[in-house]
Coordinates of C-alpha atoms in Angstrom, one line a residue:
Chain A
X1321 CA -12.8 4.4 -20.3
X1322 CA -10.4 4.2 -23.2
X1323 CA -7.0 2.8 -22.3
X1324 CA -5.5 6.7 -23.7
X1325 CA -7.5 8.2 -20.7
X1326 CA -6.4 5.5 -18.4
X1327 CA -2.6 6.2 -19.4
X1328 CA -3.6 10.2 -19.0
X1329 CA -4.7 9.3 -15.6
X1330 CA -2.1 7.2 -14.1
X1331 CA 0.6 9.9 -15.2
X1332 CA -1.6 12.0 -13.1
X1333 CA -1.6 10.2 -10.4
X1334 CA 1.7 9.5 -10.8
X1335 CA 3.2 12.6 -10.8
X1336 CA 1.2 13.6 -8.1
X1337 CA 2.3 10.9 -5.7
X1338 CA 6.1 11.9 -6.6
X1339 CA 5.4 15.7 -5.8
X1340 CA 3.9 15.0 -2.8
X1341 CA 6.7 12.8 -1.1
X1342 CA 8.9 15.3 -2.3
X1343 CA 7.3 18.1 -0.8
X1344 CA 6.7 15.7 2.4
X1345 CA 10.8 14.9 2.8
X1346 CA 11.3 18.6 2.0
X1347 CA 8.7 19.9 4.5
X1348 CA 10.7 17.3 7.0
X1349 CA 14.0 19.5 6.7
X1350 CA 12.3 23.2 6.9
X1351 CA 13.9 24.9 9.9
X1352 CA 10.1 25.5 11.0
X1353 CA 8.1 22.4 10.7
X1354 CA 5.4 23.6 12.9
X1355 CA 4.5 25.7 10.1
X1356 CA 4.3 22.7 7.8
X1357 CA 2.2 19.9 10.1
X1358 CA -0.8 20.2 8.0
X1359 CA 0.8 20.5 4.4
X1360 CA 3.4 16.7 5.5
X1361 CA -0.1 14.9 7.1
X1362 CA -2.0 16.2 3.4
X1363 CA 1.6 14.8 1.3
X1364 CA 1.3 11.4 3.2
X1365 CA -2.7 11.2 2.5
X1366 CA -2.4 12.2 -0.8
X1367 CA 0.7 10.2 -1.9
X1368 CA -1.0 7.0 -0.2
X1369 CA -4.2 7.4 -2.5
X1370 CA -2.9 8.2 -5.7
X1371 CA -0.5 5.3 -5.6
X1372 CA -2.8 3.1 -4.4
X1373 CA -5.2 4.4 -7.6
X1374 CA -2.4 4.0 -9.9
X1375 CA -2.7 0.5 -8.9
X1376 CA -6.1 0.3 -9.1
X1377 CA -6.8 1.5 -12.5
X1378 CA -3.9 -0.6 -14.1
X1379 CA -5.5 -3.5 -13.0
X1380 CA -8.5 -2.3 -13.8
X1381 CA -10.9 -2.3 -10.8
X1382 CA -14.3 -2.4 -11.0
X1383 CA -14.4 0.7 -8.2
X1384 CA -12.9 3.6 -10.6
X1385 CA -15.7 5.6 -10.4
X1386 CA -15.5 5.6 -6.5
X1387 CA -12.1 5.4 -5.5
X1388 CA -11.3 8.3 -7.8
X1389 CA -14.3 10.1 -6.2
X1390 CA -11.9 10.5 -2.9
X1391 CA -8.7 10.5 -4.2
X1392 CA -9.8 14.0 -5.9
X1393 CA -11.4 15.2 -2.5
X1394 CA -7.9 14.7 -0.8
X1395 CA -5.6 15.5 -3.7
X1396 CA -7.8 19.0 -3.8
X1397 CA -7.0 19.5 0.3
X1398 CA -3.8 18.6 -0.1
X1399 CA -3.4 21.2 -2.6
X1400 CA -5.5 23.9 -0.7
X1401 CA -3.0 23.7 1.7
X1402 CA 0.2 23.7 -0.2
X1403 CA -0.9 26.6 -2.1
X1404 CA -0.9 28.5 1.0
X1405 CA 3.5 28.1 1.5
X1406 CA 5.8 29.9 -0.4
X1407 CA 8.5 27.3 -0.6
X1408 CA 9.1 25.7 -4.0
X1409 CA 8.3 22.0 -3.3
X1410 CA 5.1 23.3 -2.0
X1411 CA 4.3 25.0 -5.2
X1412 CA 5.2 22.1 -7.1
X1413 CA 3.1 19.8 -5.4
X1414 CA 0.0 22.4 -5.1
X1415 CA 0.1 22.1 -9.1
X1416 CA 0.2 18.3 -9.2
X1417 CA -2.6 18.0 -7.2
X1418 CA -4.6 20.4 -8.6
X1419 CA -4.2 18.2 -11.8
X1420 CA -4.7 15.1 -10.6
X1421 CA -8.2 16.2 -9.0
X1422 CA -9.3 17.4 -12.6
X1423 CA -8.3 13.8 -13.9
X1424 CA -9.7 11.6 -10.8
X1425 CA -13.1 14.1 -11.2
X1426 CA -13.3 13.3 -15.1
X1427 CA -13.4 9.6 -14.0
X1428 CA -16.1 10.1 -11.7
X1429 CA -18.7 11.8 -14.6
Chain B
X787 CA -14.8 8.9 17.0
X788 CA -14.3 7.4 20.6
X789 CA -11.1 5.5 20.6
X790 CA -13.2 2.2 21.6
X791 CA -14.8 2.8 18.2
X792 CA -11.7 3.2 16.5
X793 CA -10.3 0.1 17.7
X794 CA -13.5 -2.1 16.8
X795 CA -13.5 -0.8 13.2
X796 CA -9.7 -1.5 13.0
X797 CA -10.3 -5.1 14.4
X798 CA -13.4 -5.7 11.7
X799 CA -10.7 -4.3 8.6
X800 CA -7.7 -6.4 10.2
X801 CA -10.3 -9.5 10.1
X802 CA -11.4 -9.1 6.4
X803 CA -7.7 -8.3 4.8
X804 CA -7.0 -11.6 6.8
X805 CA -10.0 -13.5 5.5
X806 CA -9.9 -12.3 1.7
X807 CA -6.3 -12.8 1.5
X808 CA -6.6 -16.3 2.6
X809 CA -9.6 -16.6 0.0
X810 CA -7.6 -15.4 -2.3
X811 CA -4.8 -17.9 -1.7
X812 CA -7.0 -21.0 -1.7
X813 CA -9.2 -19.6 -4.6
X814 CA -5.7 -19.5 -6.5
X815 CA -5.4 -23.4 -5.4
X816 CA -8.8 -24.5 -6.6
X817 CA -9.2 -27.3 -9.3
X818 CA -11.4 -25.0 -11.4
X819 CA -9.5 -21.6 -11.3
X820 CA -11.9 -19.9 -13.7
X821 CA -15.0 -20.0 -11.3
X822 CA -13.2 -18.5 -8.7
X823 CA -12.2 -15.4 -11.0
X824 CA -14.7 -13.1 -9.8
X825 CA -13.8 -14.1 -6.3
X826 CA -10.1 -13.8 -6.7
X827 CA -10.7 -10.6 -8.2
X828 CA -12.8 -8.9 -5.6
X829 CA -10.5 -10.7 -2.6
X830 CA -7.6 -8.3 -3.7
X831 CA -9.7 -5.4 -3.6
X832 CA -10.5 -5.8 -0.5
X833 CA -7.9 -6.6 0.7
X834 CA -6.2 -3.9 -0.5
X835 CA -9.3 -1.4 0.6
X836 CA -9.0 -2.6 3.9
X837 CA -5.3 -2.8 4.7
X838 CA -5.4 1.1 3.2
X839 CA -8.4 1.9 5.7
X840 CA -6.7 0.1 9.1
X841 CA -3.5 2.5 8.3
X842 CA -5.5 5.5 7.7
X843 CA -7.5 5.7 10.9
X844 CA -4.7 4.5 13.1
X845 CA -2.5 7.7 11.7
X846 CA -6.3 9.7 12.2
X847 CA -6.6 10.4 8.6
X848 CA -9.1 13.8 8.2
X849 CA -10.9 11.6 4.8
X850 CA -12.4 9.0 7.5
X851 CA -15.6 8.8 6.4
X852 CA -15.3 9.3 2.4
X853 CA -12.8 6.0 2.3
X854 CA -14.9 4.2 4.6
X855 CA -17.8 4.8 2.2
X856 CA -16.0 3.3 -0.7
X857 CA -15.0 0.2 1.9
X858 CA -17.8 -0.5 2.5
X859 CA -19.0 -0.2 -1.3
X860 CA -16.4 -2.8 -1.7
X861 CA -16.8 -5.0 1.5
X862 CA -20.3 -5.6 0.0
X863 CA -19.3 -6.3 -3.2
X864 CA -16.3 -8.7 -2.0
X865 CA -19.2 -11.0 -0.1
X866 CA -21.7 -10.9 -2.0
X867 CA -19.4 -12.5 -4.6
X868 CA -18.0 -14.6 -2.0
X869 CA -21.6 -16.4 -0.5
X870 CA -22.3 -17.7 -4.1
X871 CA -19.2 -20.0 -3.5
X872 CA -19.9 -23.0 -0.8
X873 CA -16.4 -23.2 -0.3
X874 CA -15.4 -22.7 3.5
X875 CA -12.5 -20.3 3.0
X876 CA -15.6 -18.4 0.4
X877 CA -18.1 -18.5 3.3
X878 CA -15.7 -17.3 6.2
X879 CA -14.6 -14.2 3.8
X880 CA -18.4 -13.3 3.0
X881 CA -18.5 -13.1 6.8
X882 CA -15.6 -11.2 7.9
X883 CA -16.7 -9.0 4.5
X884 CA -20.3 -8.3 6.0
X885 CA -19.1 -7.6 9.4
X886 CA -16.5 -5.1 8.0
X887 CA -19.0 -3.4 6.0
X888 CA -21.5 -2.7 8.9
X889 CA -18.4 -1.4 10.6
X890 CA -17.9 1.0 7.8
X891 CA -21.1 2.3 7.4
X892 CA -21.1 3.7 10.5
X893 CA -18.2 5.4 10.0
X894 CA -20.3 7.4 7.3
X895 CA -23.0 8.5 9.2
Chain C
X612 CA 6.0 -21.9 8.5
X613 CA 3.1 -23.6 11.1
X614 CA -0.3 -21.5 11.1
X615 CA 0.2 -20.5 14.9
X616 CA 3.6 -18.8 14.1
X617 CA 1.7 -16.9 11.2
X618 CA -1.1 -15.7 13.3
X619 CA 0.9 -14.3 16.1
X620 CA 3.7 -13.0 13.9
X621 CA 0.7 -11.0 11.8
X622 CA -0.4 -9.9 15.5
X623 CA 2.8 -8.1 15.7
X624 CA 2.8 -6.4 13.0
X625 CA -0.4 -5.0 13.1
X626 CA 0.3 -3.5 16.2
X627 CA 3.6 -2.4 15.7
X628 CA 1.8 -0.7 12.4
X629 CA -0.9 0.9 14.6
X630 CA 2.1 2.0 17.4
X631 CA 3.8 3.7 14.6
X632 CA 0.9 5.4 13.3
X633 CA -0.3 6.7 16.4
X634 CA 3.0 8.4 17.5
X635 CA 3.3 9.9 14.0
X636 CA 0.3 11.4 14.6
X637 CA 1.4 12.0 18.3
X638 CA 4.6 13.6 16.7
X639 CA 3.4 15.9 14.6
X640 CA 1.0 17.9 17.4
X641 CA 3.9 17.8 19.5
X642 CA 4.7 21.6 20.4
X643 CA 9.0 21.3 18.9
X644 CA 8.5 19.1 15.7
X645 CA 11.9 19.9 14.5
X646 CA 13.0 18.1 17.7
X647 CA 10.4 14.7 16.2
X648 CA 12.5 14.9 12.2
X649 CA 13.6 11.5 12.6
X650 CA 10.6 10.0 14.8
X651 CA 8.1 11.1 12.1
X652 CA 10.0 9.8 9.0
X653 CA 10.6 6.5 10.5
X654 CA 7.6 6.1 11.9
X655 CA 5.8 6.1 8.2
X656 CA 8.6 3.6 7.0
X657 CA 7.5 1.6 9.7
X658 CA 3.8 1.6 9.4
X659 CA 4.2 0.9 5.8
X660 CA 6.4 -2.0 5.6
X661 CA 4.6 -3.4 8.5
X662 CA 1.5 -3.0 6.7
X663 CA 3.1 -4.5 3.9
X664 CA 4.6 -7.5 5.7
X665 CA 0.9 -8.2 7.5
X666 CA -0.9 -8.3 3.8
X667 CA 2.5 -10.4 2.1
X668 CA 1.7 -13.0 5.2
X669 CA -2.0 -13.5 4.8
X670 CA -1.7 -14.3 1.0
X671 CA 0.9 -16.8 1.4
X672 CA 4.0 -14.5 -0.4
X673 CA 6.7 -16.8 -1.7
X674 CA 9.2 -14.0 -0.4
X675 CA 8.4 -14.0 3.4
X676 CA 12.0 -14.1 4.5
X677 CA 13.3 -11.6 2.2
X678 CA 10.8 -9.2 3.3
X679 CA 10.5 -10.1 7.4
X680 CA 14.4 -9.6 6.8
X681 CA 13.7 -6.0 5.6
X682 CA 11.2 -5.5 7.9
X683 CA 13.3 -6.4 11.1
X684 CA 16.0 -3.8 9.6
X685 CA 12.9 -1.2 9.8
X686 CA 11.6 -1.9 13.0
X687 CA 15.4 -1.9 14.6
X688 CA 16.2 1.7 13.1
X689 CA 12.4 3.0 14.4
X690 CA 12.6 1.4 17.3
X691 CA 15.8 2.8 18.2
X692 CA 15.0 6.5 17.0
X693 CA 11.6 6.1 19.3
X694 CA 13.4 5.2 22.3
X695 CA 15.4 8.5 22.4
X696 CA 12.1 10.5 23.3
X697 CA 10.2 10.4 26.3
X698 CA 6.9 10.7 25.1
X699 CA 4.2 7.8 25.7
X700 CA 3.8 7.4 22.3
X701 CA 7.3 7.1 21.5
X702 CA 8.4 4.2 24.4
X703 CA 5.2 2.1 23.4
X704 CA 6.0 2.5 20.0
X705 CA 9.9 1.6 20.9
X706 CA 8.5 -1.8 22.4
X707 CA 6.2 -2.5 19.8
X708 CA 8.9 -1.8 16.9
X709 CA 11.7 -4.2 19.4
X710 CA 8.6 -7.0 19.3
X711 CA 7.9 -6.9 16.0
X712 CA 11.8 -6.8 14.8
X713 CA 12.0 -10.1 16.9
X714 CA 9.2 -11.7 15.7
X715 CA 10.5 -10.9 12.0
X716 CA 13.3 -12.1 12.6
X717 CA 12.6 -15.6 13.8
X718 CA 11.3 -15.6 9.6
X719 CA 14.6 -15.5 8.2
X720 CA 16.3 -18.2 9.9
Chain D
X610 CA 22.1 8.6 -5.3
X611 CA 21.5 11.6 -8.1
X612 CA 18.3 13.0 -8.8
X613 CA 18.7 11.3 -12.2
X614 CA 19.4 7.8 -11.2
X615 CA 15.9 8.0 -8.8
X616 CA 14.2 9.2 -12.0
X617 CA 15.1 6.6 -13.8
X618 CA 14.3 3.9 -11.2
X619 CA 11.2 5.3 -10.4
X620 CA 10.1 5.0 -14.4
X621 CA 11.6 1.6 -14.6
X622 CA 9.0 0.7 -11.1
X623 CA 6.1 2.6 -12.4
X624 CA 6.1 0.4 -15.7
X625 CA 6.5 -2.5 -13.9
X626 CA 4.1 -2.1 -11.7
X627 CA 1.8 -1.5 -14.4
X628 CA 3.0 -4.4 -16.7
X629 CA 2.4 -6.7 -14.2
X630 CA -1.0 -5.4 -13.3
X631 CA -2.0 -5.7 -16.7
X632 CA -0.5 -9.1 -17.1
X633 CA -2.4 -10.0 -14.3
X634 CA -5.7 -8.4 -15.1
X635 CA -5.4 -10.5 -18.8
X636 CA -4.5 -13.9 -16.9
X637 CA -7.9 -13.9 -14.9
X638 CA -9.8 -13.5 -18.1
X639 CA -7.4 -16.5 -20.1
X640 CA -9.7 -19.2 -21.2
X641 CA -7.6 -21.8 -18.7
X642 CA -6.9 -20.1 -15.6
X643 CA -5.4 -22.9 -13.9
X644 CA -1.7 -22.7 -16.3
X645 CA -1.7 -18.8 -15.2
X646 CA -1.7 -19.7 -11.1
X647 CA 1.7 -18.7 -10.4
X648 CA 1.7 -15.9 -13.1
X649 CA -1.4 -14.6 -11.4
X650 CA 0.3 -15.2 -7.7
X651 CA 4.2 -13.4 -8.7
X652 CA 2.2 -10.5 -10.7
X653 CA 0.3 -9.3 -7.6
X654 CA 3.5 -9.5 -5.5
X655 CA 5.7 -8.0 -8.1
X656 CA 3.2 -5.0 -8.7
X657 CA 3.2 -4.5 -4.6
X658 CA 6.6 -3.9 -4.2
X659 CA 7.1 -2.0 -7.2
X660 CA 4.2 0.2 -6.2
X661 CA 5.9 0.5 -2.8
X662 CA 9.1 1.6 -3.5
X663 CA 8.3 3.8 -5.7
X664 CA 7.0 5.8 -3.1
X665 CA 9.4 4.5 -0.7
X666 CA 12.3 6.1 -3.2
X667 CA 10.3 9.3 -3.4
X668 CA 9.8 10.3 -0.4
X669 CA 13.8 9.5 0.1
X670 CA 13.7 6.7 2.5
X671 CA 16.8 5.6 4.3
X672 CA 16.4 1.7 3.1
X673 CA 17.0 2.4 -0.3
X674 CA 19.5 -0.8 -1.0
X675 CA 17.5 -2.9 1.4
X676 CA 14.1 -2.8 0.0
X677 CA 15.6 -2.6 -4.1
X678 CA 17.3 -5.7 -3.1
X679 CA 13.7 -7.5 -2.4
X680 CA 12.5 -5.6 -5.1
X681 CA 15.2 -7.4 -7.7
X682 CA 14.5 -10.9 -5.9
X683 CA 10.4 -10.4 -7.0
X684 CA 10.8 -9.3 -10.1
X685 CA 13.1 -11.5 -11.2
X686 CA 10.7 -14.5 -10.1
X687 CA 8.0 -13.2 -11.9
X688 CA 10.1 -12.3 -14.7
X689 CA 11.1 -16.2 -15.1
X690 CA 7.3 -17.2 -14.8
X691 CA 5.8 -14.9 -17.4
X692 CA 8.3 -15.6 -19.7
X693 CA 7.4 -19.1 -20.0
X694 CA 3.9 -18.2 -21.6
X695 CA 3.5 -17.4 -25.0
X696 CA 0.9 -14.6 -23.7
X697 CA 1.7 -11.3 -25.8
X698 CA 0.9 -9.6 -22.2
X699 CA 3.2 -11.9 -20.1
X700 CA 5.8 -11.3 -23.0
X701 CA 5.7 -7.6 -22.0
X702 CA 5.3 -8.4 -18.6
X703 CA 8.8 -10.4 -18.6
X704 CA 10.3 -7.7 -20.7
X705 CA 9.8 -4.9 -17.6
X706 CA 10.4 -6.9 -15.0
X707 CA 13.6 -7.6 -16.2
X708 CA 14.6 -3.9 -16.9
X709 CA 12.9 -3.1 -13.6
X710 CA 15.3 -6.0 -11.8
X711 CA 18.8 -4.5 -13.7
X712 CA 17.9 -0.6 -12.2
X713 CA 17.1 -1.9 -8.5
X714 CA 20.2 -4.5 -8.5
X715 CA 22.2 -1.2 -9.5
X716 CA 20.9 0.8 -5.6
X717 CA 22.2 -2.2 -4.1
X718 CA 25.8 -1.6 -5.2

């Protein structure tokens, strides 16, 4: 991989770990959380695995191809179910996702 | 999962962490650094790998068995880099590392 | 710091990590969530730094005693949000937190 | 804290994080490993707790000052190593940590 789309990806990841814990400590403060159970477990899964594939790739593991394997599976859950509220950090974070599974699945190719 | 099984692959990922991070301390020690880089390189990972894998099945992460395939991938990797080295703290991680994979795999299935 | 205090210091914290994540999980199928806020956001602080502290100790960190110091400061704020509740999974993760605060903080002296 | 401020913490974090991971990635391919044993050691610690407060900050957690005042204690320790090796990548390395030390010692104000 060329170190221009290792930089592409890590911003990816990056921005997509960010949205989620946003959308998390939002979800935490919506008068109904009930509604949001699934959407804060999917923010904590998803924030955990793209920071810990930011790490990853910057010190260039040998287990890209893997690790980014799952990290697009979750990051595409996690934005399944974001995309399904109307509020805006939900929104937000449904579009980061979305991203960052097309950059974790170009990885895996 | 049964919770017994839950708690037998948390011991078996508590065990390697513990093992490859004390490889990884004593490989850093070593009089000839550069044969252990392989080894110190592949400790971290699974390390890493691990630690992220005890924490996700304690919180009952729904991506169970994708990151326990890519553990295991990793476990594997770890010792068989690992039993080349006849140093004990070497030998005891290719152990723990083995053990840990087993554990994983059956996570998969 | 003596290879025996290590071990059983790394003991706490790995179950003080699992306590937390278990009454995260616990907290967010519970049937008022809104009345869990605080239980749910402290329990990931606490499961993380825990985590953190457990992986820091095995590889020998130079910084244990800034860290257990930070860690005991977690533990004491999540222990004393669990103990409010009178769920199962809150008290046991009230007395795992108040263990594992202890045992950090016999680092920093 | 303003939204700003975290932004620019959070940047400062993420290029640190990466800095040191490619400082340490670089040292385990030097030709004598043995000089690089504490670069090695302070760049995995430093890119762990940059990595985790980072997500720590963005998801808004209550131990802002605590954890950025580790944070500052890390970086600048492996600031001061990589800045005695003429290394082009420890060069870099000590340049971020030291912008990435100034912006945490500023959340413990």
């Amino acid at each position: 991989m060329s170190h221009e789309q290792n930089e592409s990806v890590i911003e990816a990841l990056h921005e997509c770990m960010v949205a989620c814990n946003h959308c998390y400590d939002a979800c935490l403060k919506e008068e109904d959380m009930n509604m949001m159970e699934e959407c804060i477990r999917l923010d904590r899964e998803c924030a955990d695995i793209c920071a810990y594939l930011e790490q990853a790739i910057s010190r260039e593991t040998p287990f890209i191809s893997e690790l980014a394997q799952v990290c697009a599976t979750i990051c595409e859950a996690c934005g399944s179910e974001c995309k399904k509220h109307q509020h805006e950090h939900c929104q937000k974070c449904a579009e980061a996702c979305s991203k960052c599974a097309e950059a974790c699945r170009k990885l895996t190719m």
